[in-house]
PDB file of N, CA and C in Angstrom:
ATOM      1  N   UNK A 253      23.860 245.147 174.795  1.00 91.00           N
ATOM      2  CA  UNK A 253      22.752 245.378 175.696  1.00 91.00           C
ATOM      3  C   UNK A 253      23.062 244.713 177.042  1.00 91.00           C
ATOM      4  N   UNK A 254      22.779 245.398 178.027  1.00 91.00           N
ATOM      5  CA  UNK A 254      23.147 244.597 179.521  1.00 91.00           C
ATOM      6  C   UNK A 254      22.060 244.920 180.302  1.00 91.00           C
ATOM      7  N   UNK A 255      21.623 244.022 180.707  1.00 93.00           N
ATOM      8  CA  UNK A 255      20.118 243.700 181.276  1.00 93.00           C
ATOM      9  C   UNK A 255      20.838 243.532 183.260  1.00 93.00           C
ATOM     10  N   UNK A 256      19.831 243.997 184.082  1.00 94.00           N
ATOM     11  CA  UNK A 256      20.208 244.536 185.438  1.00 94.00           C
ATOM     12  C   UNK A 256      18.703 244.677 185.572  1.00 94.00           C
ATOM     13  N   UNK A 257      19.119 244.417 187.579  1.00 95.00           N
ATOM     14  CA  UNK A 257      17.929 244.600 188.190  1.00 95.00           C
ATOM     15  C   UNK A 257      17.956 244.639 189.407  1.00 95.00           C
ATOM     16  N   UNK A 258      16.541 243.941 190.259  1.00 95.00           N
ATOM     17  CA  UNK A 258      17.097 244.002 191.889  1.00 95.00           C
ATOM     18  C   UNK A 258      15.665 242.357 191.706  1.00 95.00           C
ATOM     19  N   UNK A 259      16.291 241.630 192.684  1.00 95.00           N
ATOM     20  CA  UNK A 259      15.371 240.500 193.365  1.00 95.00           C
ATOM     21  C   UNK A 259      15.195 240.398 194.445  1.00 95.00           C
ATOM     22  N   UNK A 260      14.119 240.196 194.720  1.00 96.00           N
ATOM     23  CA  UNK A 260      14.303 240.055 196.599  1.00 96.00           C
ATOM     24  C   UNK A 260      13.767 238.639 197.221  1.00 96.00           C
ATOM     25  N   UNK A 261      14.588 238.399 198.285  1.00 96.00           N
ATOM     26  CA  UNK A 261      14.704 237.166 198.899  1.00 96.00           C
ATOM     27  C   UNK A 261      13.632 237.395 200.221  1.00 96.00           C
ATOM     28  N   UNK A 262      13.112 236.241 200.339  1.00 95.00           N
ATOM     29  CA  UNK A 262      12.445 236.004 201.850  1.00 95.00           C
ATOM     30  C   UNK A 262      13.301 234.831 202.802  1.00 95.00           C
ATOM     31  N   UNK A 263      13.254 235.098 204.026  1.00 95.00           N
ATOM     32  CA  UNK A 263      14.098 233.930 204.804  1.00 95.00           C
ATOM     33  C   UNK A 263      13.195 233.691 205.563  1.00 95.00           C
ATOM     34  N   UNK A 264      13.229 232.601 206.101  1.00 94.00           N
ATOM     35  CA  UNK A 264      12.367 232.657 207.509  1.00 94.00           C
ATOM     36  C   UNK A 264      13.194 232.097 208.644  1.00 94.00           C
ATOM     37  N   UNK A 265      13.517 232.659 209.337  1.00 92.00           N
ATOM     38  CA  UNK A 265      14.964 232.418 210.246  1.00 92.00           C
ATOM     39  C   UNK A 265      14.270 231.399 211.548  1.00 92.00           C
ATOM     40  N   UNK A 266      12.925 231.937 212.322  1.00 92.00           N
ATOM     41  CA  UNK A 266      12.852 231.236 213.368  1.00 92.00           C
ATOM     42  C   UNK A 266      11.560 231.649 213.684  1.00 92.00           C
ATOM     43  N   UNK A 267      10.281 230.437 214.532  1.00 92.00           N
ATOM     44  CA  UNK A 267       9.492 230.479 214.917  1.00 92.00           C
ATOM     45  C   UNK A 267       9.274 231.252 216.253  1.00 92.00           C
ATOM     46  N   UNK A 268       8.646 232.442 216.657  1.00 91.00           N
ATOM     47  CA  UNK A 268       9.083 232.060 218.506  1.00 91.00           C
ATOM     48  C   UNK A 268       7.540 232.403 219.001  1.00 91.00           C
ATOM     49  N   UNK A 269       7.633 232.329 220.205  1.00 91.00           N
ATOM     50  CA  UNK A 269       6.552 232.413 220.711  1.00 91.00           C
ATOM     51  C   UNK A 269       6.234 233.942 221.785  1.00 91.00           C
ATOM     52  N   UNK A 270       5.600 235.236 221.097  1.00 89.00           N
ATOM     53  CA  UNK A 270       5.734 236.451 221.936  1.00 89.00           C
ATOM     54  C   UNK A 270       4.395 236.869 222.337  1.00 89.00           C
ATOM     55  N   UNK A 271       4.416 237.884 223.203  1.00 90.00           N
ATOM     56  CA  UNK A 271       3.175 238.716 223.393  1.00 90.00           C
ATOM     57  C   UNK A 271       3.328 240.006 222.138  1.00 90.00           C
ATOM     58  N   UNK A 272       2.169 239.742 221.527  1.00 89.00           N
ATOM     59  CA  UNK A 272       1.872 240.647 220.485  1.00 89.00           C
ATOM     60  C   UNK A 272       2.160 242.205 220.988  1.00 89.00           C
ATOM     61  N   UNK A 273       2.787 243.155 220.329  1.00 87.00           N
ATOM     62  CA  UNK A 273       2.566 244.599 220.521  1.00 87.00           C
ATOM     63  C   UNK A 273       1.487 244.971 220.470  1.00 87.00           C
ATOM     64  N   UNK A 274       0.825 244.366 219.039  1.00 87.00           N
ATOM     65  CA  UNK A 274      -0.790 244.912 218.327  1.00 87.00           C
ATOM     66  C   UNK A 274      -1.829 244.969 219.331  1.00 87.00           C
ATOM     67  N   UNK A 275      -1.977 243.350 219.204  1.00 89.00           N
ATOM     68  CA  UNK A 275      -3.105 242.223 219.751  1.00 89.00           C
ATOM     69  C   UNK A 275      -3.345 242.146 220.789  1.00 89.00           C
ATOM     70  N   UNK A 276      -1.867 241.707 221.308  1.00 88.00           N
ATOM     71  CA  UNK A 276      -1.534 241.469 222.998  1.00 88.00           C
ATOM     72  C   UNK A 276      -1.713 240.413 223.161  1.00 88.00           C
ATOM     73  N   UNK A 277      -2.160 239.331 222.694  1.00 89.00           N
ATOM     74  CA  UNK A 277      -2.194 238.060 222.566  1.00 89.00           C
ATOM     75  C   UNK A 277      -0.819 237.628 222.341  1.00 89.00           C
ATOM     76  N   UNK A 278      -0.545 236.015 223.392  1.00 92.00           N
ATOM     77  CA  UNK A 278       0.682 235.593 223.307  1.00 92.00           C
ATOM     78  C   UNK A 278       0.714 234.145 221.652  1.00 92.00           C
ATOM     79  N   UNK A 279       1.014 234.468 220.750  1.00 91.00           N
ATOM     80  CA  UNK A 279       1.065 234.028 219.676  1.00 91.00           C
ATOM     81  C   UNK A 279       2.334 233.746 219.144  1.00 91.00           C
ATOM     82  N   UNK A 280       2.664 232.497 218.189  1.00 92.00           N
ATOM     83  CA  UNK A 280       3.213 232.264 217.222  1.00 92.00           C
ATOM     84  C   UNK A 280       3.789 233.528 216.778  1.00 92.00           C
ATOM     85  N   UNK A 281       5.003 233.685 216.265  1.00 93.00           N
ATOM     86  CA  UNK A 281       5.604 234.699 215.706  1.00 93.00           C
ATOM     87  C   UNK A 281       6.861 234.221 214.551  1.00 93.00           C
ATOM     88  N   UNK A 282       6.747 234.810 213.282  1.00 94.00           N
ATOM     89  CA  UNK A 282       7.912 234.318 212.003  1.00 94.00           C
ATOM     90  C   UNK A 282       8.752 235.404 212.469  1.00 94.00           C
ATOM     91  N   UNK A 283       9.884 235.124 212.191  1.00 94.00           N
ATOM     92  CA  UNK A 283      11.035 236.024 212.591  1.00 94.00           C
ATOM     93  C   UNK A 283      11.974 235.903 211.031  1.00 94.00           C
ATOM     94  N   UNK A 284      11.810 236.642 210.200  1.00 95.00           N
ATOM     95  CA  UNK A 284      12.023 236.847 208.674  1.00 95.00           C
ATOM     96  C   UNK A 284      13.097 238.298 208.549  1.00 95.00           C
ATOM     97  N   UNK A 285      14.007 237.052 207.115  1.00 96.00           N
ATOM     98  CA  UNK A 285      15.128 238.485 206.802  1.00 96.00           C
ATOM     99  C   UNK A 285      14.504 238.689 205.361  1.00 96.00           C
ATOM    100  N   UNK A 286      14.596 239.717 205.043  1.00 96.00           N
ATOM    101  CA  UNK A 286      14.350 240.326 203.249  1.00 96.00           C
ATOM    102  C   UNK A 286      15.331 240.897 202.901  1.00 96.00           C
ATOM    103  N   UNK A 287      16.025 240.292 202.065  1.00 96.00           N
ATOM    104  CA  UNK A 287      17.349 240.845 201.385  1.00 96.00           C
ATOM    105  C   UNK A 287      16.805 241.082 200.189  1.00 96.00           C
ATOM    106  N   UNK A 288      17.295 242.315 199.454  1.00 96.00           N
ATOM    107  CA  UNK A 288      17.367 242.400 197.734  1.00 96.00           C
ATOM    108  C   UNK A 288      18.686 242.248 197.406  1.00 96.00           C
ATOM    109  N   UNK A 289      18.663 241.925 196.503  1.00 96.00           N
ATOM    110  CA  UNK A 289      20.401 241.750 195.660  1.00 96.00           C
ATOM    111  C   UNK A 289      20.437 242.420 194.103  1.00 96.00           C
ATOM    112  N   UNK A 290      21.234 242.491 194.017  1.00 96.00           N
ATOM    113  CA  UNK A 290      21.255 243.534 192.747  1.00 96.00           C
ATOM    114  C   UNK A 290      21.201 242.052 191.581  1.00 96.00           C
ATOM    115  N   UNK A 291      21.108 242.335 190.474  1.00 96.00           N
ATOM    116  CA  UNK A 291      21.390 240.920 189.497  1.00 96.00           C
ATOM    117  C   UNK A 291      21.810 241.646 188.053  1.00 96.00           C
ATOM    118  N   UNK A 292      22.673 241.155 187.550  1.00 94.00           N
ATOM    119  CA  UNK A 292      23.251 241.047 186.382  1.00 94.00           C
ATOM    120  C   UNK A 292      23.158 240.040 185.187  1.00 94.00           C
ATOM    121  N   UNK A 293      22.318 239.915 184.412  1.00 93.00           N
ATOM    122  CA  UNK A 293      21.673 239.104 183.202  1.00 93.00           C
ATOM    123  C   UNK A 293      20.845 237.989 184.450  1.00 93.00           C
ATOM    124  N   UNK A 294      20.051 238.585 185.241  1.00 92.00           N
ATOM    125  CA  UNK A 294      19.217 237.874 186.000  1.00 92.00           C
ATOM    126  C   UNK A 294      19.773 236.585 187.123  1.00 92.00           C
ATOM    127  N   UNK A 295      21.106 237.210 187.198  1.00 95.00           N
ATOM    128  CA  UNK A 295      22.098 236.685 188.384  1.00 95.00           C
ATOM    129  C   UNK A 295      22.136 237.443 189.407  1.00 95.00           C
ATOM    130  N   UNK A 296      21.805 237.137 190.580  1.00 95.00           N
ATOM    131  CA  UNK A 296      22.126 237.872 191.765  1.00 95.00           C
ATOM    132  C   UNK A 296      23.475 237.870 192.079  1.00 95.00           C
ATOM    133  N   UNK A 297      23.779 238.861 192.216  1.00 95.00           N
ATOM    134  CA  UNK A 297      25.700 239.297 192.494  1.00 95.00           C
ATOM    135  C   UNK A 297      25.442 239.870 194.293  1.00 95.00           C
ATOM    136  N   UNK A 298      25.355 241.059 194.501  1.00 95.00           N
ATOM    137  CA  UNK A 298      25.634 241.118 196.058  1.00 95.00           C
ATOM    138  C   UNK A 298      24.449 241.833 196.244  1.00 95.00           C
ATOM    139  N   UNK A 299      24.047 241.360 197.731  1.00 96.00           N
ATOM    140  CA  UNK A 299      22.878 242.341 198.163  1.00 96.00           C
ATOM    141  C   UNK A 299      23.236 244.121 198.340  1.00 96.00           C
ATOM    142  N   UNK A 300      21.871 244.352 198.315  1.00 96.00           N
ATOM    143  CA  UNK A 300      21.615 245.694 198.410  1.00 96.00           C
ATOM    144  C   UNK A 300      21.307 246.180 199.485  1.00 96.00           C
ATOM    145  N   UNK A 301      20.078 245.272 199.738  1.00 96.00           N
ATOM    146  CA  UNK A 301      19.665 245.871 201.711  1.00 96.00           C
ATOM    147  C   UNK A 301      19.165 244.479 202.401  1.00 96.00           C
ATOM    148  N   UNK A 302      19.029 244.854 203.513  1.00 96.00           N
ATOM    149  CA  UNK A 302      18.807 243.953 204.587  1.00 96.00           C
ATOM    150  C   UNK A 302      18.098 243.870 205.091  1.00 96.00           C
ATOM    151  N   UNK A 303      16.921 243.547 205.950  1.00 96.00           N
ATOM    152  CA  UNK A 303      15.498 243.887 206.679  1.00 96.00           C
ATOM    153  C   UNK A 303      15.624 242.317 207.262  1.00 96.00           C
ATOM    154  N   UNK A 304      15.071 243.346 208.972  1.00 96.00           N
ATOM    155  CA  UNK A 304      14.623 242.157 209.980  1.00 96.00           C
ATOM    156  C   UNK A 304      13.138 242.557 210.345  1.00 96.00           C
ATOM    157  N   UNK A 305      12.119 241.567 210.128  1.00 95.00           N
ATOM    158  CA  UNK A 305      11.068 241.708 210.902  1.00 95.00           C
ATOM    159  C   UNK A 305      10.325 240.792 211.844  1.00 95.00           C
ATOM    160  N   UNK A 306       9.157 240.724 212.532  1.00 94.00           N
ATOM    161  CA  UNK A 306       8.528 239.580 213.086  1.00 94.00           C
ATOM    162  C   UNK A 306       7.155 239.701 212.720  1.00 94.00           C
ATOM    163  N   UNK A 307       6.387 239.120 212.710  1.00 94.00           N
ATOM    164  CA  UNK A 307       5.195 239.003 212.128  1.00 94.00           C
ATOM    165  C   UNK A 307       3.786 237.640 213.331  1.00 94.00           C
ATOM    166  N   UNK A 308       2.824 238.265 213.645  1.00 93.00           N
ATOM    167  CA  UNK A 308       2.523 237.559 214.432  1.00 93.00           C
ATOM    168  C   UNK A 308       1.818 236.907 213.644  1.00 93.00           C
ATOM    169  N   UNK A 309       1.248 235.546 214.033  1.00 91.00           N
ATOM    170  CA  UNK A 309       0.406 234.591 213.376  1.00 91.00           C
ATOM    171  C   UNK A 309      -0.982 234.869 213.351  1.00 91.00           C
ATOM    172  N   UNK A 310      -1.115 235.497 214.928  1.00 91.00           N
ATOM    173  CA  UNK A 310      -2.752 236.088 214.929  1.00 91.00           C
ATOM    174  C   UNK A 310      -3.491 237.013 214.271  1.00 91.00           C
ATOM    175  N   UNK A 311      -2.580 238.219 214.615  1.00 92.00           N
ATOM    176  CA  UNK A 311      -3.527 239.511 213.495  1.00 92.00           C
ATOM    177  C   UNK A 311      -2.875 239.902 212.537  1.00 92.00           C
ATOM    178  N   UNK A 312      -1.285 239.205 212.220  1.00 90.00           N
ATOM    179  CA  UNK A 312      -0.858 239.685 210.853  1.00 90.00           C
ATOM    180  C   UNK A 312      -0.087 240.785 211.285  1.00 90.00           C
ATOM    181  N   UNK A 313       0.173 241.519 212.337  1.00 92.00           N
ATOM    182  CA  UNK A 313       1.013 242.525 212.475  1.00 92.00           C
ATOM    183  C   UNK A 313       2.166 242.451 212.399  1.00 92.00           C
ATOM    184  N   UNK A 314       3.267 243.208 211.498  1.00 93.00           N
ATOM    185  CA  UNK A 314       4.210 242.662 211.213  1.00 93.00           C
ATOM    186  C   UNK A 314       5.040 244.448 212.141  1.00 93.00           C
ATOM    187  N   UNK A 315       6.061 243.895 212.614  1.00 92.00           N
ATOM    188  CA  UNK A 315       6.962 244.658 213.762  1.00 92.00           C
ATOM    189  C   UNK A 315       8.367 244.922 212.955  1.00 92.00           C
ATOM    190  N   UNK A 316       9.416 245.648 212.187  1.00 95.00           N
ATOM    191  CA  UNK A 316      10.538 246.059 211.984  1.00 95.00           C
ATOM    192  C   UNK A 316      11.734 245.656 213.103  1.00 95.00           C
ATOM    193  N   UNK A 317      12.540 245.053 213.065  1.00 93.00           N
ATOM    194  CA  UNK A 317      13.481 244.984 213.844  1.00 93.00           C
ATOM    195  C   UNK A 317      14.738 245.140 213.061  1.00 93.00           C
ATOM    196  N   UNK A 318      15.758 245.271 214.585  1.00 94.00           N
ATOM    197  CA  UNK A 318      17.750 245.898 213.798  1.00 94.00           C
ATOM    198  C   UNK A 318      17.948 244.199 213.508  1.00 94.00           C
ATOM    199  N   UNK A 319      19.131 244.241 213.059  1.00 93.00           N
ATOM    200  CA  UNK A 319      19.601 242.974 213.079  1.00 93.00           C
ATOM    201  C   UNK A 319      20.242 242.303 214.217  1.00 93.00           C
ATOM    202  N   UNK A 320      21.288 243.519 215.453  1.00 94.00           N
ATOM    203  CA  UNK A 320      21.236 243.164 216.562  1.00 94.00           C
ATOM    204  C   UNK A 320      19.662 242.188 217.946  1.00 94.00           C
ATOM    205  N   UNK A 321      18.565 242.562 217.498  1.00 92.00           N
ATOM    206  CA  UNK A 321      17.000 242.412 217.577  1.00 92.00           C
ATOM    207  C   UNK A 321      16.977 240.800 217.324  1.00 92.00           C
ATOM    208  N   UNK A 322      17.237 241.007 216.356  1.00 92.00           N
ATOM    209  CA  UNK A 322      16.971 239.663 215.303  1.00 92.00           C
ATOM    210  C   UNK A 322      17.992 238.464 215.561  1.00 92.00           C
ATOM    211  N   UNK A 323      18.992 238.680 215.904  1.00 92.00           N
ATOM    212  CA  UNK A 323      20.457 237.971 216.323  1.00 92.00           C
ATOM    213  C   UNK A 323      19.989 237.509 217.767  1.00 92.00           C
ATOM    214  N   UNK A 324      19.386 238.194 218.608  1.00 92.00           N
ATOM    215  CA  UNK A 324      19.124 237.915 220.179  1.00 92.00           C
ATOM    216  C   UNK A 324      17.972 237.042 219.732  1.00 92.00           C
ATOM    217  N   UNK A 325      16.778 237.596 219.376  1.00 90.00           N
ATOM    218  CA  UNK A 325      15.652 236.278 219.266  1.00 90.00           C
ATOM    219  C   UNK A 325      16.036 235.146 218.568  1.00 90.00           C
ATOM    220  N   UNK A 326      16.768 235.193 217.347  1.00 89.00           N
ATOM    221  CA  UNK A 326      16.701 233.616 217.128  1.00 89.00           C
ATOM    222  C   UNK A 326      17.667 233.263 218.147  1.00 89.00           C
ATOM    223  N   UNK A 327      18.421 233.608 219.045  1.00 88.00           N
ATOM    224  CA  UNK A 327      19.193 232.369 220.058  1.00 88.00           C
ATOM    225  C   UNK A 327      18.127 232.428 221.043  1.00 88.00           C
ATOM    226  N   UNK A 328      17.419 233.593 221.655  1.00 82.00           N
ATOM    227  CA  UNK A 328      16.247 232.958 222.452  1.00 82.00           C
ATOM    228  C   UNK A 328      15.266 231.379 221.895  1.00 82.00           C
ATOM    229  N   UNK A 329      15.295 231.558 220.518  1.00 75.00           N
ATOM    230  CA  UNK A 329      14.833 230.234 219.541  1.00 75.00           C
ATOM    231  C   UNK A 329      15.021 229.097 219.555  1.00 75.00           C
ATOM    232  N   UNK A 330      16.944 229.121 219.389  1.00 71.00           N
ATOM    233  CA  UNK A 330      17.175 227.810 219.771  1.00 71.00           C
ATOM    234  C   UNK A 330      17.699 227.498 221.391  1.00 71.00           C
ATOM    235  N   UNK A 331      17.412 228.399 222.300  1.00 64.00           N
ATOM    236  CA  UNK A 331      17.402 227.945 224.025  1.00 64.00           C
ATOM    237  C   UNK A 331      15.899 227.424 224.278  1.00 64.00           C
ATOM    238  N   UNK A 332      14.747 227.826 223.430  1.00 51.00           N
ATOM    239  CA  UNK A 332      14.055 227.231 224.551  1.00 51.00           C
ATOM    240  C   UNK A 332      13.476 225.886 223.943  1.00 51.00           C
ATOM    241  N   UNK A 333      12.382 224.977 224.730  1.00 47.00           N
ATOM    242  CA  UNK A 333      12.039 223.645 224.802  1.00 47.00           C
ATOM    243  C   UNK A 333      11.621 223.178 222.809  1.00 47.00           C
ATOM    244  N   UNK A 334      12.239 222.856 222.322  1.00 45.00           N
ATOM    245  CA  UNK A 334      11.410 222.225 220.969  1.00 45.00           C
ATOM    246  C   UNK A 334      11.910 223.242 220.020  1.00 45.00           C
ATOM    247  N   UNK A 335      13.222 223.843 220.073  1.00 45.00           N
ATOM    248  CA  UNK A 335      13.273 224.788 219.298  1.00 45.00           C
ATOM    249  C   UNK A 335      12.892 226.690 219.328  1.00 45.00           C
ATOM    250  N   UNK A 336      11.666 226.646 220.124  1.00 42.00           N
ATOM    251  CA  UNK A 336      10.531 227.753 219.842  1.00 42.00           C
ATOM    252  C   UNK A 336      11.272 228.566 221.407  1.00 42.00           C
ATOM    253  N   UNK A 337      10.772 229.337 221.478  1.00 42.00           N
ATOM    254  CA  UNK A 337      11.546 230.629 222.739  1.00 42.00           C
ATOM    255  C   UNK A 337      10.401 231.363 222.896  1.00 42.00           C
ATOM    256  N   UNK A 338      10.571 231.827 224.220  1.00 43.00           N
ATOM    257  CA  UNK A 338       9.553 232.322 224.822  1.00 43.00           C
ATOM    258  C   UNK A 338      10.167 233.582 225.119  1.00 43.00           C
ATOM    259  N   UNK A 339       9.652 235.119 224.711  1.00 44.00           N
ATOM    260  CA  UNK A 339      10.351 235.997 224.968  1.00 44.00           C
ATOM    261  C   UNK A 339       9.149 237.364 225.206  1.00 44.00           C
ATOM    262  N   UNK A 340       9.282 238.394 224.757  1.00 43.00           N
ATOM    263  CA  UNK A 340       8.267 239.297 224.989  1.00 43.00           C
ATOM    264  C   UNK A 340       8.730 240.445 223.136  1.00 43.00           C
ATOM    265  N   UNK A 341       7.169 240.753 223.052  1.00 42.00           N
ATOM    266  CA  UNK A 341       7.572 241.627 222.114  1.00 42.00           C
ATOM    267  C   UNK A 341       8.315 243.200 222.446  1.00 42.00           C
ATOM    268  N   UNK A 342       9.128 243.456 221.161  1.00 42.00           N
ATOM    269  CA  UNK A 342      10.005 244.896 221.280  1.00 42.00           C
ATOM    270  C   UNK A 342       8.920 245.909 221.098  1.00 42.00           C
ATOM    271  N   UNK A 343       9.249 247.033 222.061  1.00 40.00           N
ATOM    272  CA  UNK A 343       8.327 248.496 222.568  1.00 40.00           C
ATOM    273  C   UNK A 343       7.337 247.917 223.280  1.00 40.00           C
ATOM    274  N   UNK A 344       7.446 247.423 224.241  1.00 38.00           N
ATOM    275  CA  UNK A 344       6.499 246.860 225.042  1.00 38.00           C
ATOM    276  C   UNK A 344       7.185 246.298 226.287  1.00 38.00           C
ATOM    277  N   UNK A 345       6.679 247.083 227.454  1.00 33.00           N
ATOM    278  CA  UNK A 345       7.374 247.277 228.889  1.00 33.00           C
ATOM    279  C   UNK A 345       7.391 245.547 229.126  1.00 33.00           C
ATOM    280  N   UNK A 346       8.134 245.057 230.100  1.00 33.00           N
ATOM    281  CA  UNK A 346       7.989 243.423 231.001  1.00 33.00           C
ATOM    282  C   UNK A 346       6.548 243.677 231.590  1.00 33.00           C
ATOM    283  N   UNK A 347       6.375 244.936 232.821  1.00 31.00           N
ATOM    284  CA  UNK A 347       5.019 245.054 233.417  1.00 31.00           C
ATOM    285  C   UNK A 347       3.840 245.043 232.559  1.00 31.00           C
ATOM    286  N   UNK A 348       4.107 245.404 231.498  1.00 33.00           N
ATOM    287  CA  UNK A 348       2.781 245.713 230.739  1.00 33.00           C
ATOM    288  C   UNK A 348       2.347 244.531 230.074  1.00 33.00           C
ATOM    289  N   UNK A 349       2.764 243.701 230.277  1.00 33.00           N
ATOM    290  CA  UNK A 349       2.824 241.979 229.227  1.00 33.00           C
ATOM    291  C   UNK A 349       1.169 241.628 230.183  1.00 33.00           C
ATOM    292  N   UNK A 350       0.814 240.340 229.375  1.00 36.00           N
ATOM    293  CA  UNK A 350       0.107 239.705 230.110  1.00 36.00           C
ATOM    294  C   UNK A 350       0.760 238.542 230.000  1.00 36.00           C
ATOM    295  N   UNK A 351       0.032 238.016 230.971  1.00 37.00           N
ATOM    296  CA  UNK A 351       0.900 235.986 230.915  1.00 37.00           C
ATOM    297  C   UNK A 351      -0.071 235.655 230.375  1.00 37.00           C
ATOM    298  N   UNK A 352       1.094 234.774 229.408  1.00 42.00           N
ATOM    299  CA  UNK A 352      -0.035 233.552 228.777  1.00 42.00           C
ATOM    300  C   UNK A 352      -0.658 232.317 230.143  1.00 42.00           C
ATOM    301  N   UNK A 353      -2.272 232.546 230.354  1.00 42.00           N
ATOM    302  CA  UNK A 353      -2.891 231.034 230.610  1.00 42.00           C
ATOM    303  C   UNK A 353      -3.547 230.364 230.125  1.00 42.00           C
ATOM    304  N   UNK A 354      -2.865 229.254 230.150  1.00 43.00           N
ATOM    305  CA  UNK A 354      -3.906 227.954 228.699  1.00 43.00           C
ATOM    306  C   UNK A 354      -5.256 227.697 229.245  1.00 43.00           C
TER     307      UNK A 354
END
């Protein structure tokens, strides 16, 4: 008998700080990989697929990104002050942003 399957992993790669697509609010954002891996007697051997997304803190909207996407924001991540990066969300013009004022 040979027992097989798939598991899936959560990462959480980097905090940053964007203007929401959804919301439009400039919010907290998780920047997360989801890998599945195949497993063999409940061993993960090699992944299967890959997924980049971002997810805002405010309304929960979670955004699909490439991995090229995902590779540029977390170094926007670790350039700016404390870790966190200040950038703008993807499908969403520079003009069309609002600025964050505290």
């Amino acid at each position: 008998m040979i027992i097989f399957g798939t598991k899936g992993y959560l990462y959480q790669l980097a905090i940053l700080t964007l203007v929401c697509g959804q919301c439009g609010n400039p919010s907290a954002h998780t920047l997360r990989k989801r890998v599945t891996k195949f497993t063999l007697f409940f061993v993960p051997l090699f992944p299967l697929s890959t997924k980049y997304a971002t997810q805002c803190t405010f309304c929960g909207a979670e955004q699909k990104v490439t991995k090229e996407q995902a590779e540029q924001l977390q170094a926007q991540g670790a350039g700016g002050p404390g870790g966190q990066g200040h950038g703008q969300a993807y499908g969403q013009a520079p003009q069309q942003q609002r600025p964050h004022q505290p």
